[in-house]
Amino acid sequence: MTRRIGRREALAGISAGLSAGCIGRTRNIAGRERASQLVLEISTTPADDDPNGIRIARQLAENANAVGIDMRIETMGQMDLRRRVLLNHDFDLYVGQYLESEPFDPDALYPLTHSRFMPETGWQNPFGFSDFSVDDLLVEQRVAGDDRRPGAVAELQESLCELQPFTVVAFPDALTAIRDERFTGWGDRQPLSVDGLLGLQRQGIDDDEQTDENVATLELVTTDPRITENWNPIAPEYRRHGTFTSLLYDQLVRGSGDDAIPWLAAEWEWIGPETMEVTLRDAQWHDGEPVRAADVAFTYEFLQDTSMGSVETPIPAPKFRGRSSLVRSASAVDDETVRLVLEEANQQVGLRALQVPIIPEHVWQDRTEIATVAGFEFDSETTEAVVSNNEDPVGSGPISVVEATSEESVTFERNEEHFLVRAGEDEDDDADGDTGDDDVDPYEGIPERFRGKPAFDRLIVEVVPSDVAAVQAVGDGRADATISNLGPDSVPRIGREADARLVSARSAAFYHVGFNSRRSPLSNPRFRGVLASLVDKSTLVEDAFDGYAEAAASPLAASPEWVPETLRWGDDETDPVYPFYGDDGEVDVEAARDDLREAGYRFNDDGELLARDQ
């Protein structure tokens, strides 16, 4: 007879398995040595850091233990988790969020899952996944014309969902407490995004009334202290989405939905099937030096090898690897023009190559040394450029760092020399009848909502101890918005604050369970499929996310136009590829065991799943 295990009974079976730090790791290793039962460990962050991640891990561990897998949970800080997963690849399974908060192009799956990136660090195939048919599909979607690309992307998603290098769980709502007293225009954008912060409007003050103490200062609160410690745009472990580094460092082109907005690039022209020339705007670095085409050429060379040839094997930057890998060569034609020769790709994908942070050569050329960090060992060679905190960052973006106190606060100020600010000033001149010597708009392509921005003269981010404190700061008027991941438990509290309101927007940063395919039995796609079916996504959305999320099978679900009908989440709340073993939160133990037996795995008399060598 099929036996169903309830959540309470399963939870009792793993209560002793929750661990943290070195103690948990030691216990796990010891368990592997002395027991014949298969032992796996899930790495994730604690509830104080991210309540959603630990809830996903607990449910999977409960269900896996019920089936007979000794699955344990180890919690650690977000930075330690990312170092373990993205840099050292030292994990069995992990629960985390993808790095992109805004809907992204399908080509983002290329660095995430292509086998060529297996040895690299960062978000380059941290799963160690290798499948030649998927590699072919990744290349096909990259080079296919506009008419054939949707079909290639659909086939790619179907293959990835079948093979499960990672299991998509849900796309969360970004929950933010805001007040409209000093700034408006929060709209339905995510405040923790470039579009969101640059889209704000000042409320109720004239320019000649501004002071450092009033509405010219935008005050935000977060529970994440990392923004006060690190401003390195290419460090993979320090931030979720990189909003503030994106405001410190301009890109040539900024993506906004389906649009490619000319940013540091005034314009670009395709001069051949794989060659484009990019003309820069008049811009300068925060230290007053001019931005030159040589800086752009240096950026692409540096992203592909942060050692700049000083070691035998190139050490690419872990972030933006998929985009920088599109560029075969970059050279300065003159001070304002750079020529890029791209790998074979359609033009839509090719524009992704322009969406990397441009860095100044005179600052970063001295960061090519092999890294040594006291008290921390890297499992692969890396450079100072990748691991440095980048103190006193020098970018060209619309804000710059003024001061910071580690784990307490950081203050930014508006860059008055930025082209967005100048675009707003030129509009004012035109309104006064001063049109200049010609009718050419030097800021063509910049949307009206960004001209003259940012709307603040100063931006302060303060670190607070909890979601409760963050919401309270907004309610009391000490902050304009929260920017950290608020849990759904915060929503009622926001409602109780008279001057605060909730802004909720769907994030593309999907929660997922990542599998280390370098390790057995996680190298077996059939075993990964069983684990995927032990995740009750619908129940998690209802219980863990309190409805503020959407269950999904595809990593592209935030862009539904790319998702084929075969992968759409149906009205029956069932995963279209790996439906949950059971219903109403209860796992069908025998159904899972039958699939494991069919895949060649064995159980002992106590119902424990045996490792393959037992």
Coordinates of C-alpha atoms in Angstrom, one line a residue:
M1 CA 0.0 0.0 0.0
T2 CA 1.2 3.5 -0.8
R3 CA 2.3 5.4 2.3
R4 CA 2.0 9.1 2.5
I5 CA 4.1 11.1 4.9
G6 CA 2.8 14.4 6.3
R7 CA 4.9 17.5 6.8
R8 CA 5.1 17.2 10.6
E9 CA 6.3 13.6 10.5
A10 CA 8.9 14.3 7.9
L11 CA 10.1 17.4 9.8
A12 CA 10.8 15.3 12.8
G13 CA 13.0 13.1 10.7
I14 CA 15.4 16.0 9.8
S15 CA 15.3 18.1 12.9
A16 CA 18.8 16.8 13.9
G17 CA 20.1 17.4 10.4
L18 CA 19.9 21.2 10.4
S19 CA 23.5 22.5 10.8
A20 CA 25.6 25.5 10.2
G21 CA 29.3 26.3 9.5
C22 CA 32.1 23.8 10.0
I23 CA 30.3 21.7 12.5
G24 CA 27.5 20.9 10.0
R25 CA 30.1 20.1 7.3
T26 CA 32.1 17.8 9.6
R27 CA 28.9 15.9 10.6
N28 CA 28.0 15.5 6.9
I29 CA 31.4 14.1 6.0
A30 CA 31.4 11.7 8.9
G31 CA 28.0 10.5 7.9
R32 CA 29.2 9.7 4.4
E33 CA 32.1 7.6 5.8
R34 CA 30.2 5.4 8.3
A35 CA 26.8 4.9 6.8
S36 CA 25.6 3.1 3.8
Q37 CA 22.6 5.4 3.4
L38 CA 23.0 8.1 0.8
V39 CA 23.8 11.4 2.4
L40 CA 23.3 14.8 0.7
E41 CA 23.6 18.3 1.9
I42 CA 21.6 21.4 0.9
S43 CA 23.5 24.7 1.3
T44 CA 21.4 27.8 1.8
T45 CA 21.1 31.0 3.8
P46 CA 19.4 31.3 7.3
A47 CA 15.9 32.6 7.7
D48 CA 17.2 36.0 8.9
D49 CA 18.9 36.4 5.5
D50 CA 16.2 34.9 3.3
P51 CA 13.2 33.2 4.8
N52 CA 12.1 31.8 1.4
G53 CA 15.3 29.9 0.7
I54 CA 15.4 28.1 4.0
R55 CA 11.7 27.1 3.6
I56 CA 12.4 25.6 0.1
A57 CA 15.4 23.7 1.6
R58 CA 13.3 22.4 4.5
Q59 CA 10.5 21.1 2.3
L60 CA 12.9 19.3 0.0
A61 CA 14.8 17.8 2.9
E62 CA 11.6 16.7 4.6
N63 CA 10.4 14.9 1.5
A64 CA 13.8 13.4 0.6
N65 CA 14.2 12.1 4.2
A66 CA 10.7 10.5 4.0
V67 CA 11.8 8.7 0.8
G68 CA 15.0 7.4 2.4
I69 CA 17.7 10.0 1.5
D70 CA 19.6 11.4 4.4
M71 CA 19.4 15.0 3.3
R72 CA 20.7 17.7 5.7
I73 CA 20.7 21.5 5.6
E74 CA 23.7 23.7 6.2
T75 CA 23.0 27.4 6.5
M76 CA 25.6 30.1 5.9
G77 CA 25.7 33.8 5.0
Q78 CA 24.9 34.9 1.5
M79 CA 28.6 35.7 0.7
D80 CA 29.8 32.4 2.0
L81 CA 27.1 30.6 0.1
R82 CA 28.1 32.3 -3.1
R83 CA 31.8 31.6 -2.6
R84 CA 31.1 27.9 -1.9
V85 CA 28.8 27.6 -5.0
L86 CA 30.1 30.1 -7.5
L87 CA 33.9 30.1 -6.8
N88 CA 34.8 26.8 -5.2
H89 CA 32.0 24.5 -6.5
D90 CA 32.0 22.8 -3.1
F91 CA 28.4 21.7 -2.6
D92 CA 25.9 18.9 -3.2
L93 CA 22.7 21.0 -3.6
Y94 CA 22.0 24.7 -2.9
V95 CA 18.9 26.9 -2.8
G96 CA 19.3 30.4 -4.1
Q97 CA 18.1 33.1 -6.5
Y98 CA 19.3 33.9 -10.0
L99 CA 21.2 37.2 -10.3
E100 CA 18.9 39.0 -12.8
S101 CA 15.9 40.8 -11.3
E102 CA 14.6 42.2 -14.6
P103 CA 13.4 39.9 -17.4
F104 CA 16.4 38.7 -19.4
D105 CA 17.2 37.6 -22.9
P106 CA 17.3 33.8 -23.4
D107 CA 21.0 34.0 -24.2
A108 CA 21.6 34.4 -20.5
L109 CA 21.2 30.6 -20.4
Y110 CA 24.3 30.2 -22.6
P111 CA 26.9 30.9 -19.8
L112 CA 24.6 29.4 -17.2
T113 CA 24.5 25.9 -18.8
H114 CA 27.1 25.5 -21.6
S115 CA 29.7 22.9 -20.9
R116 CA 32.6 25.2 -22.1
F117 CA 32.1 27.1 -18.8
M118 CA 32.3 24.1 -16.5
P119 CA 35.8 25.0 -15.2
E120 CA 35.0 28.7 -14.6
T121 CA 33.8 30.5 -11.6
G122 CA 30.8 32.8 -11.1
W123 CA 27.4 32.2 -12.7
Q124 CA 29.1 30.3 -15.5
N125 CA 27.6 26.8 -15.2
P126 CA 28.1 26.4 -11.4
F127 CA 26.3 23.1 -11.8
G128 CA 29.1 21.4 -13.7
F129 CA 26.4 20.4 -16.2
S130 CA 27.4 18.9 -19.6
D131 CA 25.2 17.8 -22.4
F132 CA 26.3 18.2 -26.0
S133 CA 22.8 18.4 -27.4
V134 CA 22.1 21.3 -25.0
D135 CA 25.4 23.0 -26.1
D136 CA 24.2 22.8 -29.7
L137 CA 20.8 24.3 -28.8
L138 CA 22.6 27.1 -26.9
V139 CA 24.6 27.9 -30.0
E140 CA 21.6 27.6 -32.3
Q141 CA 19.5 30.2 -30.3
R142 CA 22.5 32.5 -30.4
V143 CA 23.0 32.5 -34.1
A144 CA 19.4 31.9 -35.3
G145 CA 17.6 34.6 -37.2
D146 CA 14.6 36.3 -35.7
D147 CA 12.2 34.0 -37.4
R148 CA 13.9 30.8 -36.2
R149 CA 15.1 31.9 -32.7
P150 CA 11.8 31.4 -30.8
G151 CA 11.7 27.7 -31.9
A152 CA 15.3 27.2 -30.9
V153 CA 14.7 28.8 -27.5
A154 CA 11.6 26.7 -26.9
E155 CA 13.6 23.5 -27.7
L156 CA 16.4 24.6 -25.4
Q157 CA 14.0 25.2 -22.5
E158 CA 12.4 21.8 -23.0
S159 CA 15.8 20.1 -22.9
L160 CA 16.9 21.9 -19.8
C161 CA 13.6 21.2 -18.0
E162 CA 14.0 17.5 -18.9
L163 CA 17.6 17.2 -17.8
Q164 CA 17.3 19.5 -14.7
P165 CA 20.7 20.9 -14.0
F166 CA 18.7 23.1 -11.7
T167 CA 15.1 23.0 -10.6
V168 CA 13.2 26.3 -11.0
V169 CA 10.9 26.7 -8.0
A170 CA 9.2 30.1 -8.2
F171 CA 9.5 33.7 -9.4
P172 CA 8.9 35.9 -6.3
D173 CA 7.3 39.2 -6.0
A174 CA 9.8 41.9 -4.9
L175 CA 8.1 43.4 -1.8
T176 CA 9.0 46.9 -0.9
A177 CA 7.7 49.4 1.7
I178 CA 7.7 52.9 0.4
R179 CA 6.4 56.4 1.3
D180 CA 5.5 59.1 -1.2
E181 CA 6.2 62.2 1.0
R182 CA 9.5 63.2 -0.6
F183 CA 9.6 61.2 -3.8
T184 CA 7.0 59.9 -6.2
G185 CA 7.1 57.7 -9.3
W186 CA 7.7 54.4 -7.6
G187 CA 5.0 53.0 -9.9
D188 CA 5.1 49.3 -10.4
R189 CA 8.8 49.1 -10.9
Q190 CA 11.2 47.5 -8.5
P191 CA 12.8 50.3 -6.4
L192 CA 15.9 48.1 -6.2
S193 CA 16.6 48.5 -9.9
V194 CA 18.2 51.1 -12.1
D195 CA 14.9 51.9 -13.8
G196 CA 13.2 52.3 -10.5
L197 CA 15.7 54.6 -8.8
L198 CA 16.2 56.8 -11.9
G199 CA 12.5 57.0 -12.5
L200 CA 11.8 58.8 -9.2
Q201 CA 10.5 62.3 -9.1
R202 CA 11.1 64.9 -6.4
Q203 CA 8.0 65.9 -4.5
G204 CA 7.0 69.4 -3.4
I205 CA 10.2 71.4 -3.5
D206 CA 11.8 73.9 -5.9
D207 CA 15.5 73.7 -6.9
D208 CA 16.3 76.9 -4.9
E209 CA 14.9 75.4 -1.7
Q210 CA 17.1 72.3 -1.6
T211 CA 19.3 71.5 1.4
D212 CA 21.2 68.5 2.5
E213 CA 18.6 67.8 5.1
N214 CA 15.4 67.8 3.1
V215 CA 13.9 66.0 0.1
A216 CA 17.0 66.2 -2.0
T217 CA 18.2 63.2 0.0
L218 CA 16.8 59.8 -0.8
E219 CA 17.1 57.5 2.2
L220 CA 16.8 53.7 1.9
V221 CA 17.1 50.9 4.4
T222 CA 18.3 47.4 4.0
T223 CA 19.2 44.3 6.1
D224 CA 22.0 43.4 3.7
P225 CA 25.3 45.1 4.8
R226 CA 27.3 44.1 1.7
I227 CA 26.6 47.4 -0.1
T228 CA 28.5 49.2 2.6
E229 CA 31.6 47.1 2.1
N230 CA 32.1 46.3 -1.6
W231 CA 31.6 48.2 -4.9
N232 CA 33.4 45.7 -7.2
P233 CA 31.2 45.4 -10.4
I234 CA 32.8 42.0 -11.3
A235 CA 32.8 40.3 -7.9
P236 CA 30.3 37.4 -8.1
E237 CA 29.6 36.8 -4.4
Y238 CA 28.9 40.2 -3.0
R239 CA 25.5 41.2 -4.3
R240 CA 22.2 39.9 -5.6
H241 CA 21.4 42.2 -8.5
G242 CA 24.1 44.8 -8.6
T243 CA 21.8 47.9 -8.8
F244 CA 24.2 50.3 -7.1
T245 CA 27.3 49.1 -9.0
S246 CA 25.2 49.6 -12.2
L247 CA 24.6 53.2 -11.1
L248 CA 28.4 53.6 -10.4
Y249 CA 29.5 52.1 -13.7
D250 CA 27.9 53.0 -17.0
Q251 CA 27.2 50.4 -19.7
L252 CA 27.4 51.2 -23.4
V253 CA 23.7 50.1 -23.7
R254 CA 21.2 49.5 -21.0
G255 CA 18.5 47.0 -21.4
S256 CA 15.0 48.0 -20.3
G257 CA 12.4 45.3 -21.1
D258 CA 12.7 44.6 -24.9
D259 CA 14.4 48.0 -25.5
A260 CA 18.1 48.7 -25.9
I261 CA 18.7 52.2 -24.6
P262 CA 21.8 54.1 -25.8
W263 CA 23.7 54.9 -22.6
L264 CA 27.4 55.6 -22.6
A265 CA 27.2 54.8 -26.3
A266 CA 25.6 57.6 -28.2
E267 CA 25.0 55.3 -31.2
W268 CA 26.3 52.1 -32.8
E269 CA 26.4 50.9 -36.4
W270 CA 26.9 47.5 -37.9
I271 CA 29.6 47.7 -40.5
G272 CA 29.6 44.0 -41.3
P273 CA 27.8 40.8 -40.2
E274 CA 29.9 40.5 -37.1
T275 CA 31.4 44.0 -36.7
M276 CA 30.0 47.1 -35.1
E277 CA 31.4 50.5 -34.4
V278 CA 30.2 52.3 -31.2
T279 CA 30.4 56.1 -30.7
L280 CA 30.8 57.3 -27.1
R281 CA 29.0 60.2 -25.5
D282 CA 31.0 63.0 -24.0
A283 CA 31.7 61.6 -20.5
Q284 CA 34.2 61.5 -17.7
W285 CA 35.2 59.3 -14.8
H286 CA 34.5 60.3 -11.3
D287 CA 38.1 61.4 -10.8
G288 CA 37.8 63.9 -13.7
E289 CA 39.6 61.9 -16.4
P290 CA 37.8 61.6 -19.7
V291 CA 36.2 58.4 -20.8
R292 CA 38.0 57.2 -24.0
A293 CA 37.4 54.4 -26.5
A294 CA 40.7 52.9 -25.2
D295 CA 38.9 52.4 -21.8
V296 CA 36.2 50.4 -23.6
A297 CA 38.6 48.3 -25.5
F298 CA 40.5 47.7 -22.2
T299 CA 37.3 46.6 -20.5
Y300 CA 36.6 43.8 -22.9
E301 CA 40.2 42.6 -22.9
F302 CA 40.1 42.7 -19.1
L303 CA 36.8 40.9 -18.7
Q304 CA 38.2 38.1 -20.8
D305 CA 41.5 37.9 -18.8
T306 CA 41.8 39.8 -15.6
S307 CA 45.5 38.9 -15.5
M308 CA 46.0 40.7 -18.8
G309 CA 48.3 37.9 -19.9
S310 CA 50.5 37.8 -16.8
V311 CA 49.7 34.1 -16.2
E312 CA 49.7 31.2 -18.5
T313 CA 46.0 30.5 -18.4
P314 CA 43.5 33.4 -18.8
I315 CA 41.4 34.3 -15.7
P316 CA 38.2 35.8 -17.0
A317 CA 35.9 37.9 -14.8
P318 CA 33.2 35.7 -13.3
K319 CA 30.5 38.2 -14.0
F320 CA 29.2 39.2 -17.4
R321 CA 31.1 36.2 -18.9
G322 CA 28.4 35.3 -21.4
R323 CA 28.3 38.8 -22.7
S324 CA 32.0 39.4 -22.8
S325 CA 32.5 36.0 -24.6
L326 CA 30.5 37.4 -27.5
V327 CA 33.4 39.8 -28.2
R328 CA 36.2 38.4 -30.3
S329 CA 38.2 41.7 -30.3
A330 CA 37.8 45.3 -29.3
S331 CA 39.9 48.2 -30.6
A332 CA 39.9 52.0 -30.4
V333 CA 39.4 53.7 -33.8
D334 CA 39.8 57.1 -32.2
D335 CA 39.1 58.6 -28.8
E336 CA 35.3 58.5 -29.3
T337 CA 34.9 55.3 -31.4
V338 CA 35.5 51.7 -30.6
R339 CA 35.3 48.8 -33.0
L340 CA 33.9 45.4 -31.8
V341 CA 34.3 42.2 -33.7
L342 CA 31.8 39.7 -32.4
E343 CA 31.4 35.9 -32.4
E344 CA 28.7 34.7 -34.7
A345 CA 25.3 35.8 -33.2
N346 CA 22.1 37.5 -34.3
Q347 CA 22.0 41.2 -33.7
Q348 CA 19.6 40.9 -30.8
V349 CA 22.1 38.7 -28.9
G350 CA 25.0 40.9 -30.2
L351 CA 23.6 43.9 -28.3
R352 CA 24.0 42.0 -25.1
A353 CA 27.8 42.4 -25.6
L354 CA 27.3 46.1 -25.0
Q355 CA 25.7 45.5 -21.6
V356 CA 28.8 45.2 -19.4
P357 CA 30.2 47.8 -16.9
I358 CA 32.9 50.0 -18.6
I359 CA 35.9 50.4 -16.3
P360 CA 38.8 52.9 -16.4
E361 CA 42.0 51.5 -17.6
H362 CA 44.1 53.8 -15.4
V363 CA 42.5 52.3 -12.3
W364 CA 42.1 48.6 -13.1
Q365 CA 45.4 48.0 -15.0
D366 CA 47.1 47.6 -11.6
R367 CA 44.8 44.9 -10.3
T368 CA 46.1 42.0 -12.4
E369 CA 48.1 40.3 -9.6
I370 CA 47.2 36.8 -8.4
A371 CA 44.9 37.2 -5.4
T372 CA 45.9 36.4 -1.8
V373 CA 43.2 37.0 0.9
A374 CA 44.2 36.3 4.5
G375 CA 42.2 33.5 6.0
F376 CA 40.5 32.4 2.8
E377 CA 41.6 29.8 0.2
F378 CA 40.5 29.8 -3.4
D379 CA 40.1 26.4 -5.1
S380 CA 41.1 28.0 -8.4
E381 CA 43.5 30.8 -9.3
T382 CA 42.0 34.3 -9.3
T383 CA 43.2 37.9 -9.4
E384 CA 43.0 41.0 -7.1
A385 CA 40.5 42.5 -9.6
V386 CA 38.0 39.8 -8.9
V387 CA 38.2 39.7 -5.1
S388 CA 39.1 43.3 -4.1
N389 CA 36.4 45.4 -2.4
N390 CA 37.1 48.2 -4.9
E391 CA 37.4 50.9 -2.3
D392 CA 37.0 54.4 -3.6
P393 CA 35.3 53.2 -6.8
V394 CA 35.9 55.3 -10.0
G395 CA 33.2 54.9 -12.5
S396 CA 31.4 57.2 -14.9
G397 CA 27.8 56.5 -13.7
P398 CA 25.1 58.9 -12.4
I399 CA 26.2 58.5 -8.8
S400 CA 29.5 58.3 -6.9
V401 CA 30.4 57.1 -3.4
V402 CA 31.0 59.8 -0.8
E403 CA 31.6 57.9 2.4
A404 CA 30.8 54.5 4.0
T405 CA 30.9 52.8 7.4
S406 CA 31.1 49.1 7.1
E407 CA 27.9 47.3 8.1
E408 CA 26.2 50.6 9.0
S409 CA 25.7 52.9 6.0
V410 CA 26.9 54.2 2.7
T411 CA 26.3 57.6 1.1
F412 CA 26.3 58.3 -2.6
E413 CA 25.9 61.7 -4.4
R414 CA 24.6 62.7 -7.8
N415 CA 27.3 63.0 -10.5
E416 CA 26.6 66.5 -11.8
E417 CA 28.8 65.9 -14.9
H418 CA 26.8 62.9 -16.0
F419 CA 25.1 63.0 -19.4
L420 CA 21.7 62.3 -17.8
V421 CA 22.0 65.5 -15.7
R422 CA 23.3 67.4 -18.7
A423 CA 20.4 66.2 -20.8
G424 CA 18.0 67.7 -18.3
E425 CA 19.9 71.0 -18.3
D426 CA 19.8 71.2 -22.1
E427 CA 16.1 70.7 -22.1
D428 CA 15.8 73.7 -19.7
D429 CA 18.0 75.7 -22.1
D430 CA 15.7 74.7 -25.0
A431 CA 12.7 75.8 -23.1
D432 CA 14.3 79.3 -22.6
G433 CA 14.8 79.5 -26.4
D434 CA 18.5 78.7 -26.4
T435 CA 18.8 75.9 -29.0
G436 CA 22.5 76.1 -29.6
D437 CA 24.3 76.2 -32.9
D438 CA 22.5 73.3 -34.5
D439 CA 19.4 71.1 -34.0
V440 CA 21.3 67.9 -33.2
D441 CA 20.3 66.4 -29.9
P442 CA 23.5 65.0 -28.3
Y443 CA 21.4 63.0 -25.9
E444 CA 19.2 61.3 -28.5
G445 CA 17.9 57.9 -27.4
I446 CA 17.7 58.7 -23.7
P447 CA 14.1 58.3 -22.6
E448 CA 12.4 61.4 -21.2
R449 CA 12.0 59.7 -17.8
F450 CA 15.8 59.6 -17.3
R451 CA 16.7 63.1 -18.5
G452 CA 17.9 65.3 -15.6
K453 CA 18.1 62.3 -13.3
P454 CA 18.8 61.2 -10.7
A455 CA 16.1 63.2 -8.9
F456 CA 18.1 63.1 -5.7
D457 CA 21.3 65.0 -4.8
R458 CA 22.3 62.4 -2.2
L459 CA 21.4 58.8 -1.6
I460 CA 21.9 57.2 1.8
V461 CA 21.6 53.4 2.4
E462 CA 21.4 52.5 6.0
V463 CA 21.7 48.9 7.4
V464 CA 19.0 47.8 9.9
P465 CA 18.8 44.6 11.8
S466 CA 15.6 43.2 10.5
D467 CA 12.6 43.5 8.2
V468 CA 10.6 44.8 11.1
A469 CA 13.1 47.6 11.7
A470 CA 13.2 48.4 8.0
V471 CA 9.4 48.7 7.7
Q472 CA 9.3 50.8 10.9
A473 CA 11.9 53.2 9.5
V474 CA 9.7 53.9 6.5
G475 CA 6.6 54.2 8.6
D476 CA 8.3 56.7 10.9
G477 CA 9.6 58.8 8.0
R478 CA 13.3 58.0 8.6
A479 CA 13.5 56.3 5.2
D480 CA 11.8 56.5 1.9
A481 CA 11.9 52.8 1.0
T482 CA 13.2 49.4 1.9
I483 CA 15.5 47.8 -0.6
S484 CA 16.2 44.3 0.8
N485 CA 14.2 41.2 0.2
L486 CA 11.2 41.6 2.5
G487 CA 9.5 38.4 3.4
P488 CA 5.7 38.0 3.1
D489 CA 5.4 38.3 6.9
S490 CA 6.2 42.0 6.5
V491 CA 3.1 42.7 4.4
P492 CA 0.6 43.0 7.3
R493 CA 3.1 45.3 9.2
I494 CA 3.4 47.6 6.1
G495 CA -0.4 47.8 6.2
R496 CA -0.4 49.0 9.8
E497 CA 1.9 51.9 9.0
A498 CA -0.2 54.9 8.1
D499 CA 2.3 56.6 5.9
A500 CA 3.8 53.5 4.2
R501 CA 2.4 51.4 1.4
L502 CA 3.4 48.2 -0.4
V503 CA 4.9 48.1 -3.9
S504 CA 5.0 44.7 -5.3
A505 CA 6.5 43.7 -8.7
R506 CA 7.3 40.3 -10.1
S507 CA 11.1 39.6 -10.1
A508 CA 12.9 37.6 -12.7
A509 CA 15.3 36.4 -10.0
F510 CA 13.8 33.0 -9.7
Y511 CA 14.4 30.7 -6.7
H512 CA 15.9 27.4 -7.7
V513 CA 17.6 24.3 -6.4
G514 CA 21.0 23.8 -8.0
F515 CA 22.6 20.4 -8.3
N516 CA 26.3 19.8 -8.5
S517 CA 26.5 17.4 -11.5
R518 CA 30.2 16.8 -10.7
R519 CA 29.1 14.5 -7.9
S520 CA 27.3 11.2 -7.9
P521 CA 24.4 10.6 -7.9
L522 CA 23.6 14.2 -8.8
S523 CA 25.4 13.5 -12.1
N524 CA 22.5 11.3 -13.1
P525 CA 19.6 13.3 -14.7
R526 CA 17.1 10.6 -13.7
F527 CA 18.1 11.1 -10.0
R528 CA 17.8 14.9 -10.4
G529 CA 14.4 14.4 -11.9
V530 CA 13.3 12.5 -8.8
L531 CA 14.5 15.3 -6.6
A532 CA 12.7 17.8 -8.8
S533 CA 9.5 15.9 -8.2
L534 CA 10.0 16.1 -4.4
V535 CA 9.6 19.9 -4.6
D536 CA 6.0 20.8 -4.1
K537 CA 6.1 24.2 -5.8
S538 CA 2.4 25.1 -5.5
T539 CA 2.5 24.5 -1.7
L540 CA 5.6 26.5 -1.4
V541 CA 4.1 29.5 -3.2
E542 CA 1.0 29.3 -0.9
D543 CA 2.8 28.6 2.4
A544 CA 6.4 29.9 2.1
F545 CA 5.7 32.9 -0.1
D546 CA 2.2 33.5 1.1
G547 CA 1.0 33.8 -2.5
Y548 CA 3.6 36.5 -3.4
A549 CA 5.3 34.4 -6.1
E550 CA 4.4 32.3 -9.1
A551 CA 5.4 28.7 -9.5
A552 CA 7.2 27.8 -12.8
A553 CA 9.1 25.1 -14.7
S554 CA 11.1 27.3 -17.1
P555 CA 13.8 29.8 -16.1
L556 CA 12.3 32.2 -18.7
A557 CA 8.9 32.3 -17.1
A558 CA 9.3 36.1 -16.4
S559 CA 9.2 36.5 -20.2
P560 CA 6.2 34.3 -21.1
E561 CA 6.5 35.1 -24.8
W562 CA 9.5 32.8 -24.9
V563 CA 8.0 29.9 -23.0
P564 CA 6.4 27.1 -25.1
E565 CA 3.0 25.8 -24.3
T566 CA 4.5 22.5 -23.1
L567 CA 6.2 24.3 -20.2
R568 CA 3.5 26.7 -19.1
W569 CA 2.3 26.3 -15.6
G570 CA -1.3 25.0 -15.9
D571 CA -4.5 25.9 -14.1
D572 CA -4.2 22.6 -12.3
E573 CA -1.1 23.9 -10.4
T574 CA 1.0 21.0 -11.6
D575 CA 4.5 21.1 -12.9
P576 CA 4.3 20.2 -16.6
V577 CA 7.6 18.2 -16.6
Y578 CA 8.2 16.8 -13.1
P579 CA 4.9 16.9 -11.2
F580 CA 5.1 16.6 -7.4
Y581 CA 4.9 13.1 -5.9
G582 CA 1.6 13.5 -4.1
D583 CA -0.8 16.3 -3.2
D584 CA -2.0 18.6 -0.4
G585 CA 1.6 18.9 0.8
E586 CA 2.0 15.1 1.4
V587 CA 4.6 13.2 -0.5
D588 CA 3.8 9.8 -2.1
V589 CA 6.8 7.9 -0.8
E590 CA 6.3 4.7 -2.8
A591 CA 5.9 6.6 -6.1
A592 CA 9.3 8.3 -5.6
R593 CA 10.9 5.0 -4.5
D594 CA 9.5 3.2 -7.5
D595 CA 11.2 5.8 -9.8
L596 CA 14.5 5.5 -8.0
R597 CA 14.4 1.7 -8.2
E598 CA 13.6 1.9 -11.9
A599 CA 16.7 4.2 -12.2
G600 CA 18.8 1.4 -10.6
Y601 CA 18.9 2.5 -7.0
R602 CA 18.4 0.2 -4.0
F603 CA 16.9 0.5 -0.5
N604 CA 17.8 -1.5 2.6
D605 CA 15.3 -3.1 4.9
D606 CA 14.9 0.1 6.8
G607 CA 13.8 2.0 3.7
E608 CA 17.1 3.9 3.4
L609 CA 18.3 4.7 -0.1
L610 CA 21.8 3.2 -0.5
A611 CA 24.7 4.9 -2.1
R612 CA 25.6 3.2 -5.4
D613 CA 28.8 1.7 -3.9
Q614 CA 27.0 -0.1 -1.1

